[in-house]
Each structure stands twice: as C-alpha cells, then as structure tokens.
Coordinates of C-alpha atoms and ligand atoms in Angstrom, one line a residue:
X20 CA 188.0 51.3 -9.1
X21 CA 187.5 47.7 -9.7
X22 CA 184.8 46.5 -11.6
X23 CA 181.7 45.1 -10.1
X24 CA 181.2 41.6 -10.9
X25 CA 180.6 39.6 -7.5
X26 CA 177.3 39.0 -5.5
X27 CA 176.4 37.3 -2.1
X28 CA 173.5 35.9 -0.8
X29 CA 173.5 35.4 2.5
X30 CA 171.4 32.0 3.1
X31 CA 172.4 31.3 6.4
X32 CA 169.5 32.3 9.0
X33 CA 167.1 30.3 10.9
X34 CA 164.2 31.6 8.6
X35 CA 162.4 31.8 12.6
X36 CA 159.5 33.5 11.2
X37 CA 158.6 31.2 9.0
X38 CA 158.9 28.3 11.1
X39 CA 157.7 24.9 11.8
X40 CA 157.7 25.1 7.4
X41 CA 161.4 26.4 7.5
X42 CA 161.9 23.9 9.9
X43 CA 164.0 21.9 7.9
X44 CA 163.5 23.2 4.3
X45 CA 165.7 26.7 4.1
X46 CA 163.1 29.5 3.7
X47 CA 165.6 30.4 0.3
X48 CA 164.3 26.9 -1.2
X49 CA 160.4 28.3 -0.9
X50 CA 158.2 28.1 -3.9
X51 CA 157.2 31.3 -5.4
X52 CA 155.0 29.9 -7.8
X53 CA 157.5 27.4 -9.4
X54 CA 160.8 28.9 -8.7
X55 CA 162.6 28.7 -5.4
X56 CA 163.0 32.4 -3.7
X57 CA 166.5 32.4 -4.1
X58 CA 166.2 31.7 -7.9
X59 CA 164.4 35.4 -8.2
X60 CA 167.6 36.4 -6.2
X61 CA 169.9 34.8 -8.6
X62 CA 168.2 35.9 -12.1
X63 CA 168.7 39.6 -11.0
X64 CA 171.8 39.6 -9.8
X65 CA 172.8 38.1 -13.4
X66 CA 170.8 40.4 -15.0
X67 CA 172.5 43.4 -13.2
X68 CA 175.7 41.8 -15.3
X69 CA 176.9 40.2 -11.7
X70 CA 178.7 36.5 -12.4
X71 CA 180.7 35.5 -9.5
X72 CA 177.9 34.7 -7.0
X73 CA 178.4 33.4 -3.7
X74 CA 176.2 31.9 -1.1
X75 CA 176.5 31.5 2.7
X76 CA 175.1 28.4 3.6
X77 CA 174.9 26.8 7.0
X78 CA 174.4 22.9 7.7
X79 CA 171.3 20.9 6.3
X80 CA 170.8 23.8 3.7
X81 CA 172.5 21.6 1.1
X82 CA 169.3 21.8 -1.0
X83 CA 169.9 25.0 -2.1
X84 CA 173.8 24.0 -4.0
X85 CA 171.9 20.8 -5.4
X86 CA 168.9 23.2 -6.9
X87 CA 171.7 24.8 -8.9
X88 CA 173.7 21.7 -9.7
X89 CA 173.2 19.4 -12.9
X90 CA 170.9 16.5 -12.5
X91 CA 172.0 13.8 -14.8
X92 CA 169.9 11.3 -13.7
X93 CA 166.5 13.3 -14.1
X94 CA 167.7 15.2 -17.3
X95 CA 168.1 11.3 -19.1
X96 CA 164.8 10.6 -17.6
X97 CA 163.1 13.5 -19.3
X98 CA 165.1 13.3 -21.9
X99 CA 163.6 9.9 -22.8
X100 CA 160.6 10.4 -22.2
X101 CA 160.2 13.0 -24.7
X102 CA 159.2 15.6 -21.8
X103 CA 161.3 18.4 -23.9
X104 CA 159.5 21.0 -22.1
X105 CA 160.4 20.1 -18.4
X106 CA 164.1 18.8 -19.8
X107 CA 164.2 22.7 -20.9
X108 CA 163.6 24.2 -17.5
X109 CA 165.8 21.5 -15.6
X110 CA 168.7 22.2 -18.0
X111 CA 168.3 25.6 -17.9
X112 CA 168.4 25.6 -13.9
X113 CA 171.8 23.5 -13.7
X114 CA 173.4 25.8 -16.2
X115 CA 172.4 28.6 -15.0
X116 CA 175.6 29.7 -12.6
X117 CA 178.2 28.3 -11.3
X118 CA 177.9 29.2 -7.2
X119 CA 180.4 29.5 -4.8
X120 CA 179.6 27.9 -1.2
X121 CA 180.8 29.6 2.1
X122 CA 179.8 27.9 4.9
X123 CA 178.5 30.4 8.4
X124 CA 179.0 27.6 11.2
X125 CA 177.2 29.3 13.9
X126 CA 174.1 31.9 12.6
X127 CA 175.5 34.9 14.8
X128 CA 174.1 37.8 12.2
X129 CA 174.0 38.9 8.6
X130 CA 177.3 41.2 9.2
X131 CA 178.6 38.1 10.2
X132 CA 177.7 36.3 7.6
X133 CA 178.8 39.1 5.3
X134 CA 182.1 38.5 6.6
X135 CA 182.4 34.7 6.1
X136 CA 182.6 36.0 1.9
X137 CA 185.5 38.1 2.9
X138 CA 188.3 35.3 1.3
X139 CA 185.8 34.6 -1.8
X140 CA 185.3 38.3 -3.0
X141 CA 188.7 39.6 -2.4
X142 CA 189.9 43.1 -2.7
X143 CA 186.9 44.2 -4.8
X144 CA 183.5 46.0 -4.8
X145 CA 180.6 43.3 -4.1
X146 CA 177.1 43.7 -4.1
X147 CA 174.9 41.7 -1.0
X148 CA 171.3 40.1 -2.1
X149 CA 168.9 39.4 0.8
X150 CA 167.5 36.5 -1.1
X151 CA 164.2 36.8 1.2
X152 CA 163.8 40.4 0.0
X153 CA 162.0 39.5 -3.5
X154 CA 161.8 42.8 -5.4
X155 CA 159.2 43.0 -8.9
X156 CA 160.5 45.5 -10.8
X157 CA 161.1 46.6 -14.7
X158 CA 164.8 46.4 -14.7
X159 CA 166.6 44.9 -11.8
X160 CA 167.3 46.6 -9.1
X161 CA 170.7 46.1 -8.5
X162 CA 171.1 47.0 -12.0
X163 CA 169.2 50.7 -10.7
X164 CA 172.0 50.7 -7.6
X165 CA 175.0 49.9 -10.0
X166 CA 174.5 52.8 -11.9
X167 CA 175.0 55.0 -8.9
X168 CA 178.0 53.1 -7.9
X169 CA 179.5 53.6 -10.9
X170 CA 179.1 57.1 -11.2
X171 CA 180.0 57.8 -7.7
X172 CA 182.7 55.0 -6.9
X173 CA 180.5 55.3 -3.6
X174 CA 178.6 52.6 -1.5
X175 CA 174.4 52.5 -2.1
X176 CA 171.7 50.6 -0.5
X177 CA 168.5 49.8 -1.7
X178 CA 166.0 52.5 0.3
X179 CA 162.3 52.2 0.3
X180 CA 159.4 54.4 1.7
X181 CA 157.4 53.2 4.4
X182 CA 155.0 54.8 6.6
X183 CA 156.1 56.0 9.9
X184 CA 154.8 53.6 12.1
X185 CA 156.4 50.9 10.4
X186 CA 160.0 52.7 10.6
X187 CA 160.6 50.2 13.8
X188 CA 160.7 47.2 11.9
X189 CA 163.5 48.8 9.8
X190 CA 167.0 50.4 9.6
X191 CA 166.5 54.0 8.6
X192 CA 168.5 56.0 6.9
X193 CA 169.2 60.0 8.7
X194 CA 170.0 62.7 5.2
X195 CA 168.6 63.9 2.7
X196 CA 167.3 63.6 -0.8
X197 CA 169.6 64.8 -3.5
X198 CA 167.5 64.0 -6.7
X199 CA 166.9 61.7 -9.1
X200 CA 165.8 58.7 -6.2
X201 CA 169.3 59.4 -4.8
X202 CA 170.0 59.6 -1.1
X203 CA 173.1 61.4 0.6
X204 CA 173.1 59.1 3.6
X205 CA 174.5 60.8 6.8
X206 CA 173.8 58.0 9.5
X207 CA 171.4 54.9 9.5
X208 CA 169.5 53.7 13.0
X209 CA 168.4 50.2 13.4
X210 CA 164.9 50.1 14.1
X211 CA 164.5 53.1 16.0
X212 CA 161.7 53.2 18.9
X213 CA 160.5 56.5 18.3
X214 CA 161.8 60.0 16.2
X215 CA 162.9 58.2 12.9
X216 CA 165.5 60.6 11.3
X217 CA 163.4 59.4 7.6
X218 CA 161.1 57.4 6.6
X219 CA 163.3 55.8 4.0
X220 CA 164.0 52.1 5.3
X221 CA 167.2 50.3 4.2
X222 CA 166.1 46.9 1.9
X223 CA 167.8 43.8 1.3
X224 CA 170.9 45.1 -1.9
X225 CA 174.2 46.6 -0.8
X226 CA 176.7 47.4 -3.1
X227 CA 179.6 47.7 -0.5
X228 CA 183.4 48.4 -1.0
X229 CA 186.2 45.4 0.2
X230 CA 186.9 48.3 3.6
X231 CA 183.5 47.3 4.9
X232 CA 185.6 43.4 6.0
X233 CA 188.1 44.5 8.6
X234 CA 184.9 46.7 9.7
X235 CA 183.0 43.9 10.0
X236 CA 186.2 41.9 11.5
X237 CA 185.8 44.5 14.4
X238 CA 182.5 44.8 14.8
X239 CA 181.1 43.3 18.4
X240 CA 176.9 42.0 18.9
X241 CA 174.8 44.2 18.4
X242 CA 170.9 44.6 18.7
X243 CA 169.5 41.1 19.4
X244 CA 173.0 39.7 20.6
X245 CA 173.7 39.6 16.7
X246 CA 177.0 40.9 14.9
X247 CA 174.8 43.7 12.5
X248 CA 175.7 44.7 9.2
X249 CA 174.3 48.2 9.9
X250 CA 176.6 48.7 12.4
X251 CA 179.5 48.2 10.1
X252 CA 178.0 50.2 7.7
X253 CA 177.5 53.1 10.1
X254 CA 181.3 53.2 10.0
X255 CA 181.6 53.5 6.5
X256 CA 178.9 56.3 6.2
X257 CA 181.4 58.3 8.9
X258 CA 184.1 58.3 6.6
X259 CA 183.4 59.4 3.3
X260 CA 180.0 59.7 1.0
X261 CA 177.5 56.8 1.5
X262 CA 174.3 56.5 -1.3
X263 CA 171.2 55.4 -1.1
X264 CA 168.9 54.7 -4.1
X265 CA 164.5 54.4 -3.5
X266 CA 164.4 51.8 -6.4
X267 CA 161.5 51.7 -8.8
X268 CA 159.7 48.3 -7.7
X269 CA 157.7 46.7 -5.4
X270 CA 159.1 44.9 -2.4
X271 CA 157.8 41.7 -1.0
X272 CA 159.3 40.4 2.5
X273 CA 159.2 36.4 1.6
X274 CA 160.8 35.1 5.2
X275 CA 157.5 35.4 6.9
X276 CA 153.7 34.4 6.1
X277 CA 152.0 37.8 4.9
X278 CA 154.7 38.5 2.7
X279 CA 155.1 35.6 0.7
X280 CA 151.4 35.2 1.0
X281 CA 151.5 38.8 -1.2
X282 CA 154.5 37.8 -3.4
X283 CA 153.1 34.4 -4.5
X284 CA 149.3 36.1 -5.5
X285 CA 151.5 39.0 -7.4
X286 CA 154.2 36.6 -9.0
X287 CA 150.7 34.3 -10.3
X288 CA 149.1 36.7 -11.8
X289 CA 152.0 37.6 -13.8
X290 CA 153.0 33.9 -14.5
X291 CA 153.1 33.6 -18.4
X292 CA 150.6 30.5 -18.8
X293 CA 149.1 30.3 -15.0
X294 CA 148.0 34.5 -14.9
X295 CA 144.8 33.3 -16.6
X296 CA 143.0 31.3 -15.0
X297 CA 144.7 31.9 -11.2
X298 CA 142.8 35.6 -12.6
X299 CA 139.7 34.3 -12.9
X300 CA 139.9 31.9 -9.4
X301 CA 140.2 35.0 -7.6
X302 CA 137.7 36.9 -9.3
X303 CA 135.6 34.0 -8.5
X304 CA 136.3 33.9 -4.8
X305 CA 135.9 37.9 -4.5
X306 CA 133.7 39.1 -7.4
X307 CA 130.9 38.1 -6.0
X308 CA 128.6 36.6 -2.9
X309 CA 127.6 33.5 -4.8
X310 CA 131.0 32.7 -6.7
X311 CA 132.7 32.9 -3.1
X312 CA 130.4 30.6 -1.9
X313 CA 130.1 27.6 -4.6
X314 CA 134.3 28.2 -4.1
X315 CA 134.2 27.3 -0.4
X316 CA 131.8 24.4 -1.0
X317 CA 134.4 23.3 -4.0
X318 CA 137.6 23.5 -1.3
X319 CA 135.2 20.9 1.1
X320 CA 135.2 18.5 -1.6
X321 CA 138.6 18.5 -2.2
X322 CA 139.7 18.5 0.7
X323 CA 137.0 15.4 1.5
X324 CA 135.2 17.0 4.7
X325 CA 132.0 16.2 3.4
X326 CA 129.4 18.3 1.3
X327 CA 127.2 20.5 2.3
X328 CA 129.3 22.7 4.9
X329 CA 128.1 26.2 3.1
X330 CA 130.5 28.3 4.9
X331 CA 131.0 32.0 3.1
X332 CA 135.0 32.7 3.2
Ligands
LIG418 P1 166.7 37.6 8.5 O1 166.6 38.0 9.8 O2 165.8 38.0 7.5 O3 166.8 36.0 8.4 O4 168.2 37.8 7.9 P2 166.7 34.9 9.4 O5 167.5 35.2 10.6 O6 166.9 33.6 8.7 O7 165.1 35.0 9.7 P3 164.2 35.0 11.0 O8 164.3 36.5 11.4 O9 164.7 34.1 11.9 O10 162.9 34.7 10.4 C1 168.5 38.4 6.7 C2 169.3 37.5 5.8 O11 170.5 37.2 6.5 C3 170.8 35.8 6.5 C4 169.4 35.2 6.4 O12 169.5 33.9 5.8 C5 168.6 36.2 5.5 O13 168.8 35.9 4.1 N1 171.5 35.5 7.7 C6 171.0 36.0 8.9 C7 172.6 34.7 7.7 O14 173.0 34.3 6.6 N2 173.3 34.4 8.8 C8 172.9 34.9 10.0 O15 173.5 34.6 11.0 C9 171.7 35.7 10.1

C-alpha cells in the first residue's frame, strides 16, 4: 500500500446557498473569525501529516491561490512599519503549503470534481476535504480516519449521527457498527425520502483508493443532474470492505447561513485573545432583560439610525 500523503479540496461549487455573498467571493474565502474557511481545511489536512494538497478551482476563484501565495509587497510594508505581529501571520500564511491548482471548467458535481485531481494524485491513496465542512475537534479528523486506513488498507468516510428526520439532507450509510466508532459500510443512499438504512450520515473526509477514478470516469448524472461522488463510491463498497469512522468532533455546515452563523460564535469563543470579551458581549445580549436592551440601543447608534429606538432583540 502506498503511503498517504495527498489531499483535495474540492473548491469548485456555486456556494448557491450562500448567495448574493458568494456571489462573487468563493464561499471557501469566508471569514471564520480571521481565517478563510478553507484555511481550517488546510491546517488539518497538514496536521493529519497530508503535504501534497490540491485544489479544484473554477474561474474567478483566483482569490483562494493568492490567499496562499507570498505577498512581497505587503510583507515589506509591515515589515517597515514595525507591525511584526501582522508580518508574522502574513508570512506564516504564504509559507504555509505549496498548493496545487486543477481547474473544473463546468461545475457538473463533486464526483466530478473529484475526478478533475485524477492526473495530480496519481496511482495513490488520497484523502478528499470538503472545505465547507469545518469540523472542531481535539485531534484532526482525518488524522482519526487515517488510522483506520492504515490498519485496514480499506476506504473510510467521515460518519456522523443525526437525528432521523434530518437523514434527507444526507447520504446515509446501510451496515453496521463494528466497534470502536468504526462502521462496516454495506451500501450508502443519497438522501433518502423515507426508511434510512442508519442514521449515520456521510460528512465532508474521504480517504479513497486511485480505483475510485475510472469509477468516477464512468459514472453518468446523478441526483440533481450532477455526476455524484456517492454513486461512485457505491461501487467501491460492492467490491470489497468499505469503513466508516463517527469522528470525535463537532461539525459545522459553513456553505449556508445557520451554519456558519454557529461555526463563527463557536470558533470566537475559542479565539485565543477575542474569547474574552466576544464572552462577555453575549452574556450581555442574553444574560439578562436590561443588558439585552442597552445592547440593542448601542447597535442604533452605531449603526446611526438615531437614539432612542428601544427595541428588545
Ligand atoms: P456543495 O453542494 O456543498 O457546494 O458541494 P456548492 O455546490 O458550491 O454549494 P451550493 O449547494 O450551491 O450552496 C460540496 C463541495 O463540492 C464542491 C463545492 O465547492 C463544495 O466544496 N463542488 C461541488 C465542486 O468542486 N464542483 C462541483 O461541480 C460541485
């Protein structure tokens, strides 16, 4: 078995649900808090010992390879301005990988996407990051997949419990439990209407062998008129031993409003210098009738709509 070393992170969607913002700014580019979304993507995929990453980008998402790139012209700026601080986290940024750009002309669907990285990873094993997919955890989680891979030489996915009437707004995994947060996978369903086989849905990490490309070659539209990754992967479950893994974290959908509503109060109160006092502002707005109040009054002035508009929030 070849070792695991590559990662992609498909960054080629429409980011639909979070339009008119991901109009033009890719929904990967996002702040959460002070870091794009796709940085979180990027840090654990290095920390699960990954190097060779590659992203499928699409036109006008250009912003995403210049986040990553060097900025001399900045860094000097900084630089002489004695702002080591800042000069710090822009180095930092620019140094941190060295990316490789695929480019997915026409969005026809994540397994298609998949497949645009077939030349770049080669004949090896390769793990998938949905960058929009922002996990909190301990360790990484990709770190917690690659352990089963390497013990089972099998492919894993990234389960997670949800309750049964969200199981439509997932793909679900049909088998059983083996132990130890491993899954013996026996068939997956996109989004099923009604009966789910589990309640285990399928989250944005793969760790996926090099067979899963001339799947994918074959593969025809799917649900939605989309070329799916599930359905490829439903091929590879029929012939031979297929993992999934419910990975210790929490799971933050960040492509549409709620979700990265949640991930940026979560990622703030664990931000090392901001967790104070973004602590207290919400304490303020919900401790209390009165503090909620003088809040909403605060917002008016800021926002210059006048005084005196005491509206509870
Ligand atoms: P999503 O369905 O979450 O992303 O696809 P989307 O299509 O951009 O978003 P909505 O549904 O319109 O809001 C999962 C991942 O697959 C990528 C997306 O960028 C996202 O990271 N993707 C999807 C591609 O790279 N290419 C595609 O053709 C489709």
């Amino acid at each position: 078995m070849k070792p695991l070393r590559t990662c992609v992170f498909p960054c080629a969607g429409w980011g639909t649900r979070f339009f008119p913002a991901t109009k033009v700014i890719p929904k990967e580019m996002l702040p959460l808090v002070d870091k794009p979304i796709l940085q979180y993507g990027i840090e654990e995929a290095r920390a699960s010992g990954l190097d060779k990453l590659i992203i499928i980008t699409s036109k006008g998402k250009e912003s995403i390879l210049d986040h990553f790139d060097r900025s001399a012209g900045l860094e000097r700026s900084l630089r002489e301005r004695g702002k080591n601080d800042l000069l710090a986290d822009v180095e930092s940024v620019g140094q941190m990988v060295d990316l490789i750009a695929v480019r997915q002309k026409d969005a026809l669907g994540l397994g298609h996407a998949v497949l645009m990285a077939r030349d770049a990873v080669g004949d090896e094993p390769f793990a998938v990051l949905l960058p929009d997919d922002v996990i909190l955890s301990d360790e990484p989680s990709l770190l917690q997949m690659r352990r089963v891979f390497e013990e089972t030489g099998r492919p894993v996915v990234a389960l997670m419990e949800v309750p049964e009437n969200e199981t439509s707004r997932y793909g679900i995994v049909a088998g059983e439990m083996i132990g130890d947060r491993r899954f013996h996978v026996s068939d997956m369903i996109e989004k099923p209407k009604s009966h789910p086989p589990s309640r285990y849905a399928i989250i944005g990490r793969y760790i996926l062998p090099p067979e899963i490309f001339p799947m994918l070659a074959e593969t025809g539209q799917g649900a939605g008129g989309e070329i799916q990754l599930t359905d490829a992967l439903r091929r590879l479950v029929a012939e031979g031993e297929f993992y999934g893994y419910v990975f210790e974290g929490r799971r933050y959908d960040a492509g549409e409003k709620l979700g990265y509503l949640k991930a940026t109060v979560d990622f703030a109160l664990r931000h090392p210098t901001l967790s104070g006092e973004f602590r207290a502002y919400l304490q303020g707005l919900f401790g209390n009738g009165k503090a909620i109040e003088r809040e909403a009054v605060g917002d008016d002035r800021i926002a210059g709509r006048g005084k005196g508009t005491r509206q509870r929030v």
